[in-house]
């Protein structure tokens, strides 16, 4: 503990080693996780517990958080205590139908106390770009900003928190812009499965952490 305090005092925040994958069920998180840690496609299924693997030749570990809403928040909060970066995985092909659910995940990530303290970068990984109905990364980012604004306005009018913790991203009626968040939020396209796998943008993002 003493060493940790000294590091905080002289060097600022101590970086964690967890790269946390989070998203709703069916977004392709586990397929992306497998491509990153094993370089191959695997049979995936809905999981009730997280997967965690240390990357080869690295101190960083990748955590695949279950998409189940009941388990997601608790599991994410636990691994965020040692967070280096967060990857919010989006299914670009059905994003229009699930924009609210996807954005709620991002909203909770940005509100997480450990994410805010660490100011860790957040990547919106726009998966399944090879599918016919896929939305582009910039269109997804813009739509999520609109939805974040709606969620934030609702939170401002309904939430009451006496703990002193931040419960909203901005004052009521303020348009949310991701470039103004405490964390640097970027959005990139990719494909986690199939014959045209491409996770190069994710790999470059991790290399820069």
PDB file of C-alpha atoms in Angstrom:
ATOM      1  CA  UNK A   1       0.000   0.000   0.000  1.00  0.00           C
ATOM      2  CA  UNK A   2       2.842   2.392   0.896  1.00  0.00           C
ATOM      3  CA  UNK A   3       4.501   1.834  -2.481  1.00  0.00           C
ATOM      4  CA  UNK A   4       1.193   2.451  -4.259  1.00  0.00           C
ATOM      5  CA  UNK A   5       0.748   5.762  -2.399  1.00  0.00           C
ATOM      6  CA  UNK A   6       4.270   6.859  -3.306  1.00  0.00           C
ATOM      7  CA  UNK A   7       3.681   6.027  -6.968  1.00  0.00           C
ATOM      8  CA  UNK A   8       0.445   7.986  -6.943  1.00  0.00           C
ATOM      9  CA  UNK A   9       2.164  10.936  -5.304  1.00  0.00           C
ATOM     10  CA  UNK A  10       5.179  11.175  -7.573  1.00  0.00           C
ATOM     11  CA  UNK A  11       3.974   9.770 -10.878  1.00  0.00           C
ATOM     12  CA  UNK A  12       0.224  10.367 -10.903  1.00  0.00           C
ATOM     13  CA  UNK A  13      -2.263   7.559 -11.488  1.00  0.00           C
ATOM     14  CA  UNK A  14      -1.016   3.982 -11.560  1.00  0.00           C
ATOM     15  CA  UNK A  15      -2.134   2.294 -14.759  1.00  0.00           C
ATOM     16  CA  UNK A  16      -3.988  -0.983 -14.506  1.00  0.00           C
ATOM     17  CA  UNK A  17      -3.381  -3.942 -16.799  1.00  0.00           C
ATOM     18  CA  UNK A  18      -6.937  -4.906 -17.791  1.00  0.00           C
ATOM     19  CA  UNK A  19      -8.334  -4.302 -21.259  1.00  0.00           C
ATOM     20  CA  UNK A  20     -12.030  -4.888 -20.679  1.00  0.00           C
ATOM     21  CA  UNK A  21     -14.385  -5.964 -23.483  1.00  0.00           C
ATOM     22  CA  UNK A  22     -18.010  -5.075 -22.798  1.00  0.00           C
ATOM     23  CA  UNK A  23     -21.200  -5.022 -24.862  1.00  0.00           C
ATOM     24  CA  UNK A  24     -24.676  -6.479 -25.189  1.00  0.00           C
ATOM     25  CA  UNK A  25     -25.272 -10.136 -25.983  1.00  0.00           C
ATOM     26  CA  UNK A  26     -24.579 -11.055 -29.604  1.00  0.00           C
ATOM     27  CA  UNK A  27     -22.170  -8.195 -30.288  1.00  0.00           C
ATOM     28  CA  UNK A  28     -19.275 -10.557 -31.049  1.00  0.00           C
ATOM     29  CA  UNK A  29     -17.200  -9.866 -27.927  1.00  0.00           C
ATOM     30  CA  UNK A  30     -16.102 -13.445 -27.381  1.00  0.00           C
ATOM     31  CA  UNK A  31     -15.227 -13.957 -31.053  1.00  0.00           C
ATOM     32  CA  UNK A  32     -13.163 -10.764 -30.907  1.00  0.00           C
ATOM     33  CA  UNK A  33     -11.511 -11.945 -27.691  1.00  0.00           C
ATOM     34  CA  UNK A  34     -10.587 -15.276 -29.327  1.00  0.00           C
ATOM     35  CA  UNK A  35      -9.120 -13.585 -32.383  1.00  0.00           C
ATOM     36  CA  UNK A  36      -7.031 -11.298 -30.216  1.00  0.00           C
ATOM     37  CA  UNK A  37      -5.669 -13.846 -27.733  1.00  0.00           C
ATOM     38  CA  UNK A  38      -5.552 -16.986 -29.932  1.00  0.00           C
ATOM     39  CA  UNK A  39      -5.609 -15.694 -33.500  1.00  0.00           C
ATOM     40  CA  UNK A  40      -8.428 -17.978 -34.537  1.00  0.00           C
ATOM     41  CA  UNK A  41     -12.205 -18.283 -34.712  1.00  0.00           C
ATOM     42  CA  UNK A  42     -13.902 -20.351 -32.027  1.00  0.00           C
ATOM     43  CA  UNK A  43     -17.400 -21.612 -31.371  1.00  0.00           C
ATOM     44  CA  UNK A  44     -19.016 -19.081 -29.040  1.00  0.00           C
ATOM     45  CA  UNK A  45     -22.034 -19.269 -26.750  1.00  0.00           C
ATOM     46  CA  UNK A  46     -23.684 -17.098 -24.130  1.00  0.00           C
ATOM     47  CA  UNK A  47     -21.513 -17.177 -21.021  1.00  0.00           C
ATOM     48  CA  UNK A  48     -22.385 -16.486 -17.409  1.00  0.00           C
ATOM     49  CA  UNK A  49     -18.796 -15.742 -16.422  1.00  0.00           C
ATOM     50  CA  UNK A  50     -15.960 -13.684 -17.801  1.00  0.00           C
ATOM     51  CA  UNK A  51     -12.983 -14.910 -19.813  1.00  0.00           C
ATOM     52  CA  UNK A  52      -9.563 -13.484 -18.960  1.00  0.00           C
ATOM     53  CA  UNK A  53      -6.193 -14.067 -20.646  1.00  0.00           C
ATOM     54  CA  UNK A  54      -2.850 -12.302 -20.445  1.00  0.00           C
ATOM     55  CA  UNK A  55      -1.611 -11.254 -23.865  1.00  0.00           C
ATOM     56  CA  UNK A  56       1.576 -12.904 -25.104  1.00  0.00           C
ATOM     57  CA  UNK A  57       4.746 -10.897 -24.396  1.00  0.00           C
ATOM     58  CA  UNK A  58       2.735  -8.289 -22.518  1.00  0.00           C
ATOM     59  CA  UNK A  59       1.714  -7.354 -18.996  1.00  0.00           C
ATOM     60  CA  UNK A  60      -1.781  -6.610 -20.285  1.00  0.00           C
ATOM     61  CA  UNK A  61      -4.737  -8.949 -19.811  1.00  0.00           C
ATOM     62  CA  UNK A  62      -7.911  -9.039 -21.890  1.00  0.00           C
ATOM     63  CA  UNK A  63     -11.206  -9.532 -20.050  1.00  0.00           C
ATOM     64  CA  UNK A  64     -14.351 -10.608 -21.923  1.00  0.00           C
ATOM     65  CA  UNK A  65     -17.297  -9.516 -19.758  1.00  0.00           C
ATOM     66  CA  UNK A  66     -20.608 -11.427 -20.136  1.00  0.00           C
ATOM     67  CA  UNK A  67     -23.218  -9.586 -22.199  1.00  0.00           C
ATOM     68  CA  UNK A  68     -26.043 -10.533 -19.866  1.00  0.00           C
ATOM     69  CA  UNK A  69     -27.269  -7.252 -18.386  1.00  0.00           C
ATOM     70  CA  UNK A  70     -27.661  -8.687 -14.894  1.00  0.00           C
ATOM     71  CA  UNK A  71     -24.041  -9.874 -14.787  1.00  0.00           C
ATOM     72  CA  UNK A  72     -22.403  -7.229 -16.933  1.00  0.00           C
ATOM     73  CA  UNK A  73     -22.327  -4.258 -14.576  1.00  0.00           C
ATOM     74  CA  UNK A  74     -21.000  -6.144 -11.541  1.00  0.00           C
ATOM     75  CA  UNK A  75     -18.347  -7.977 -13.563  1.00  0.00           C
ATOM     76  CA  UNK A  76     -17.258  -4.844 -15.375  1.00  0.00           C
ATOM     77  CA  UNK A  77     -17.007  -2.866 -12.121  1.00  0.00           C
ATOM     78  CA  UNK A  78     -14.776  -5.549 -10.597  1.00  0.00           C
ATOM     79  CA  UNK A  79     -12.292  -5.601 -13.466  1.00  0.00           C
ATOM     80  CA  UNK A  80     -12.409  -1.826 -13.966  1.00  0.00           C
ATOM     81  CA  UNK A  81     -10.523  -1.423 -10.686  1.00  0.00           C
ATOM     82  CA  UNK A  82      -7.371  -2.302 -12.641  1.00  0.00           C
ATOM     83  CA  UNK A  83      -8.438  -0.928 -16.026  1.00  0.00           C
ATOM     84  CA  UNK A  84      -6.031   0.162 -18.777  1.00  0.00           C
ATOM     85  CA  UNK A  85      -8.636   0.525 -21.509  1.00  0.00           C
ATOM     86  CA  UNK A  86     -12.234  -0.365 -22.331  1.00  0.00           C
ATOM     87  CA  UNK A  87     -13.535  -1.784 -25.610  1.00  0.00           C
ATOM     88  CA  UNK A  88     -17.284  -1.357 -26.158  1.00  0.00           C
ATOM     89  CA  UNK A  89     -18.171  -3.916 -28.836  1.00  0.00           C
ATOM     90  CA  UNK A  90     -21.064  -3.054 -31.160  1.00  0.00           C
ATOM     91  CA  UNK A  91     -22.859  -5.270 -33.677  1.00  0.00           C
ATOM     92  CA  UNK A  92     -22.912  -2.808 -36.567  1.00  0.00           C
ATOM     93  CA  UNK A  93     -25.460  -4.866 -38.514  1.00  0.00           C
ATOM     94  CA  UNK A  94     -28.310  -4.599 -36.000  1.00  0.00           C
ATOM     95  CA  UNK A  95     -27.207  -1.363 -34.350  1.00  0.00           C
ATOM     96  CA  UNK A  96     -30.255   0.611 -35.483  1.00  0.00           C
ATOM     97  CA  UNK A  97     -32.621  -1.754 -33.669  1.00  0.00           C
ATOM     98  CA  UNK A  98     -30.450  -1.889 -30.535  1.00  0.00           C
ATOM     99  CA  UNK A  99     -29.044   1.632 -30.347  1.00  0.00           C
ATOM    100  CA  UNK A 100     -30.534   2.273 -26.893  1.00  0.00           C
ATOM    101  CA  UNK A 101     -29.158  -0.951 -25.385  1.00  0.00           C
ATOM    102  CA  UNK A 102     -25.714  -0.383 -26.925  1.00  0.00           C
ATOM    103  CA  UNK A 103     -25.580   3.200 -25.743  1.00  0.00           C
ATOM    104  CA  UNK A 104     -26.626   2.294 -22.221  1.00  0.00           C
ATOM    105  CA  UNK A 105     -23.504   0.104 -22.032  1.00  0.00           C
ATOM    106  CA  UNK A 106     -21.301   3.019 -23.110  1.00  0.00           C
ATOM    107  CA  UNK A 107     -23.102   5.358 -20.698  1.00  0.00           C
ATOM    108  CA  UNK A 108     -22.391   3.062 -17.741  1.00  0.00           C
ATOM    109  CA  UNK A 109     -18.755   2.699 -18.803  1.00  0.00           C
ATOM    110  CA  UNK A 110     -18.260   6.463 -18.947  1.00  0.00           C
ATOM    111  CA  UNK A 111     -19.932   6.889 -15.550  1.00  0.00           C
ATOM    112  CA  UNK A 112     -17.827   4.203 -13.871  1.00  0.00           C
ATOM    113  CA  UNK A 113     -15.809   5.722 -11.054  1.00  0.00           C
ATOM    114  CA  UNK A 114     -12.611   3.796 -11.854  1.00  0.00           C
ATOM    115  CA  UNK A 115     -12.824   4.692 -15.539  1.00  0.00           C
ATOM    116  CA  UNK A 116     -13.191   8.355 -14.627  1.00  0.00           C
ATOM    117  CA  UNK A 117     -10.336   8.267 -12.112  1.00  0.00           C
ATOM    118  CA  UNK A 118      -7.954   6.513 -14.492  1.00  0.00           C
ATOM    119  CA  UNK A 119      -9.048   8.523 -17.546  1.00  0.00           C
ATOM    120  CA  UNK A 120      -8.450   5.336 -19.495  1.00  0.00           C
ATOM    121  CA  UNK A 121      -9.148   5.363 -23.247  1.00  0.00           C
ATOM    122  CA  UNK A 122     -12.380   3.866 -24.540  1.00  0.00           C
ATOM    123  CA  UNK A 123     -12.729   2.254 -27.971  1.00  0.00           C
ATOM    124  CA  UNK A 124     -16.093   1.778 -29.664  1.00  0.00           C
ATOM    125  CA  UNK A 125     -15.321  -1.283 -31.805  1.00  0.00           C
ATOM    126  CA  UNK A 126     -17.885  -1.364 -34.610  1.00  0.00           C
ATOM    127  CA  UNK A 127     -17.938  -5.078 -35.326  1.00  0.00           C
ATOM    128  CA  UNK A 128     -19.368  -7.139 -38.209  1.00  0.00           C
ATOM    129  CA  UNK A 129     -18.550  -4.534 -40.847  1.00  0.00           C
ATOM    130  CA  UNK A 130     -18.704  -7.232 -43.522  1.00  0.00           C
ATOM    131  CA  UNK A 131     -22.450  -7.671 -43.089  1.00  0.00           C
ATOM    132  CA  UNK A 132     -24.848  -6.038 -45.539  1.00  0.00           C
ATOM    133  CA  UNK A 133     -26.717  -3.848 -43.049  1.00  0.00           C
ATOM    134  CA  UNK A 134     -23.655  -2.706 -41.119  1.00  0.00           C
ATOM    135  CA  UNK A 135     -23.453   0.953 -40.148  1.00  0.00           C
ATOM    136  CA  UNK A 136     -20.100   2.714 -40.410  1.00  0.00           C
ATOM    137  CA  UNK A 137     -18.065   3.687 -37.360  1.00  0.00           C
ATOM    138  CA  UNK A 138     -18.692   7.414 -37.720  1.00  0.00           C
ATOM    139  CA  UNK A 139     -22.458   6.950 -38.138  1.00  0.00           C
ATOM    140  CA  UNK A 140     -22.537   4.745 -35.032  1.00  0.00           C
ATOM    141  CA  UNK A 141     -20.569   7.300 -33.017  1.00  0.00           C
ATOM    142  CA  UNK A 142     -22.932  10.110 -34.041  1.00  0.00           C
ATOM    143  CA  UNK A 143     -26.035   8.068 -33.202  1.00  0.00           C
ATOM    144  CA  UNK A 144     -24.586   7.113 -29.820  1.00  0.00           C
ATOM    145  CA  UNK A 145     -23.907  10.767 -29.008  1.00  0.00           C
ATOM    146  CA  UNK A 146     -27.565  11.560 -29.672  1.00  0.00           C
ATOM    147  CA  UNK A 147     -28.692   8.659 -27.515  1.00  0.00           C
ATOM    148  CA  UNK A 148     -26.225   9.567 -24.759  1.00  0.00           C
ATOM    149  CA  UNK A 149     -27.746  13.044 -24.678  1.00  0.00           C
ATOM    150  CA  UNK A 150     -31.221  11.552 -24.229  1.00  0.00           C
ATOM    151  CA  UNK A 151     -30.039   9.149 -21.513  1.00  0.00           C
ATOM    152  CA  UNK A 152     -28.211  11.927 -19.714  1.00  0.00           C
ATOM    153  CA  UNK A 153     -31.232  14.242 -19.758  1.00  0.00           C
ATOM    154  CA  UNK A 154     -33.380  11.448 -18.347  1.00  0.00           C
ATOM    155  CA  UNK A 155     -30.813  10.781 -15.617  1.00  0.00           C
ATOM    156  CA  UNK A 156     -30.651  14.476 -14.726  1.00  0.00           C
ATOM    157  CA  UNK A 157     -34.386  14.561 -14.162  1.00  0.00           C
ATOM    158  CA  UNK A 158     -34.788  11.272 -12.309  1.00  0.00           C
ATOM    159  CA  UNK A 159     -31.603  10.411 -10.412  1.00  0.00           C
ATOM    160  CA  UNK A 160     -30.835  11.638  -6.932  1.00  0.00           C
ATOM    161  CA  UNK A 161     -27.487  10.665  -5.460  1.00  0.00           C
ATOM    162  CA  UNK A 162     -26.255  12.011  -2.126  1.00  0.00           C
ATOM    163  CA  UNK A 163     -23.002  10.042  -2.228  1.00  0.00           C
ATOM    164  CA  UNK A 164     -21.075  12.762  -4.027  1.00  0.00           C
ATOM    165  CA  UNK A 165     -20.347  10.492  -6.998  1.00  0.00           C
ATOM    166  CA  UNK A 166     -21.046  11.738 -10.490  1.00  0.00           C
ATOM    167  CA  UNK A 167     -24.268  10.222 -11.774  1.00  0.00           C
ATOM    168  CA  UNK A 168     -24.568  12.139 -15.038  1.00  0.00           C
ATOM    169  CA  UNK A 169     -22.141  12.938 -17.829  1.00  0.00           C
ATOM    170  CA  UNK A 170     -23.160  16.579 -18.195  1.00  0.00           C
ATOM    171  CA  UNK A 171     -25.740  19.099 -16.994  1.00  0.00           C
ATOM    172  CA  UNK A 172     -29.311  18.726 -18.242  1.00  0.00           C
ATOM    173  CA  UNK A 173     -30.009  19.725 -21.849  1.00  0.00           C
ATOM    174  CA  UNK A 174     -26.340  19.755 -22.788  1.00  0.00           C
ATOM    175  CA  UNK A 175     -25.492  17.894 -25.990  1.00  0.00           C
ATOM    176  CA  UNK A 176     -23.048  15.057 -25.304  1.00  0.00           C
ATOM    177  CA  UNK A 177     -19.896  15.116 -27.416  1.00  0.00           C
ATOM    178  CA  UNK A 178     -17.600  12.136 -26.980  1.00  0.00           C
ATOM    179  CA  UNK A 179     -14.491  14.205 -27.660  1.00  0.00           C
ATOM    180  CA  UNK A 180     -15.265  16.166 -24.497  1.00  0.00           C
ATOM    181  CA  UNK A 181     -15.354  13.167 -22.182  1.00  0.00           C
ATOM    182  CA  UNK A 182     -12.713  12.678 -19.470  1.00  0.00           C
ATOM    183  CA  UNK A 183     -11.590   9.532 -21.303  1.00  0.00           C
ATOM    184  CA  UNK A 184     -10.448   9.667 -24.908  1.00  0.00           C
ATOM    185  CA  UNK A 185     -13.236   7.913 -26.837  1.00  0.00           C
ATOM    186  CA  UNK A 186     -12.536   6.677 -30.358  1.00  0.00           C
ATOM    187  CA  UNK A 187     -14.532   4.527 -32.780  1.00  0.00           C
ATOM    188  CA  UNK A 188     -13.097   2.047 -35.271  1.00  0.00           C
ATOM    189  CA  UNK A 189     -14.503  -0.557 -37.700  1.00  0.00           C
ATOM    190  CA  UNK A 190     -13.621  -4.221 -37.631  1.00  0.00           C
ATOM    191  CA  UNK A 191     -14.628  -7.838 -38.246  1.00  0.00           C
ATOM    192  CA  UNK A 192     -14.166 -10.496 -35.562  1.00  0.00           C
ATOM    193  CA  UNK A 193     -15.279 -13.616 -37.443  1.00  0.00           C
ATOM    194  CA  UNK A 194     -15.667 -15.079 -40.922  1.00  0.00           C
ATOM    195  CA  UNK A 195     -13.422 -15.113 -43.991  1.00  0.00           C
ATOM    196  CA  UNK A 196     -12.641 -11.375 -43.842  1.00  0.00           C
ATOM    197  CA  UNK A 197     -11.466 -11.019 -40.244  1.00  0.00           C
ATOM    198  CA  UNK A 198      -9.889  -7.642 -39.560  1.00  0.00           C
ATOM    199  CA  UNK A 199      -8.999  -6.548 -36.039  1.00  0.00           C
ATOM    200  CA  UNK A 200      -6.020  -4.413 -37.043  1.00  0.00           C
ATOM    201  CA  UNK A 201      -7.563  -1.201 -35.683  1.00  0.00           C
ATOM    202  CA  UNK A 202      -8.061  -2.857 -32.303  1.00  0.00           C
ATOM    203  CA  UNK A 203      -4.520  -4.192 -32.254  1.00  0.00           C
ATOM    204  CA  UNK A 204      -3.126  -0.746 -33.054  1.00  0.00           C
ATOM    205  CA  UNK A 205      -5.242   0.802 -30.283  1.00  0.00           C
ATOM    206  CA  UNK A 206      -3.952  -1.736 -27.750  1.00  0.00           C
ATOM    207  CA  UNK A 207      -0.346  -1.196 -28.859  1.00  0.00           C
ATOM    208  CA  UNK A 208      -0.723   2.490 -28.035  1.00  0.00           C
ATOM    209  CA  UNK A 209      -1.988   1.921 -24.476  1.00  0.00           C
TER     210      UNK A 209
END
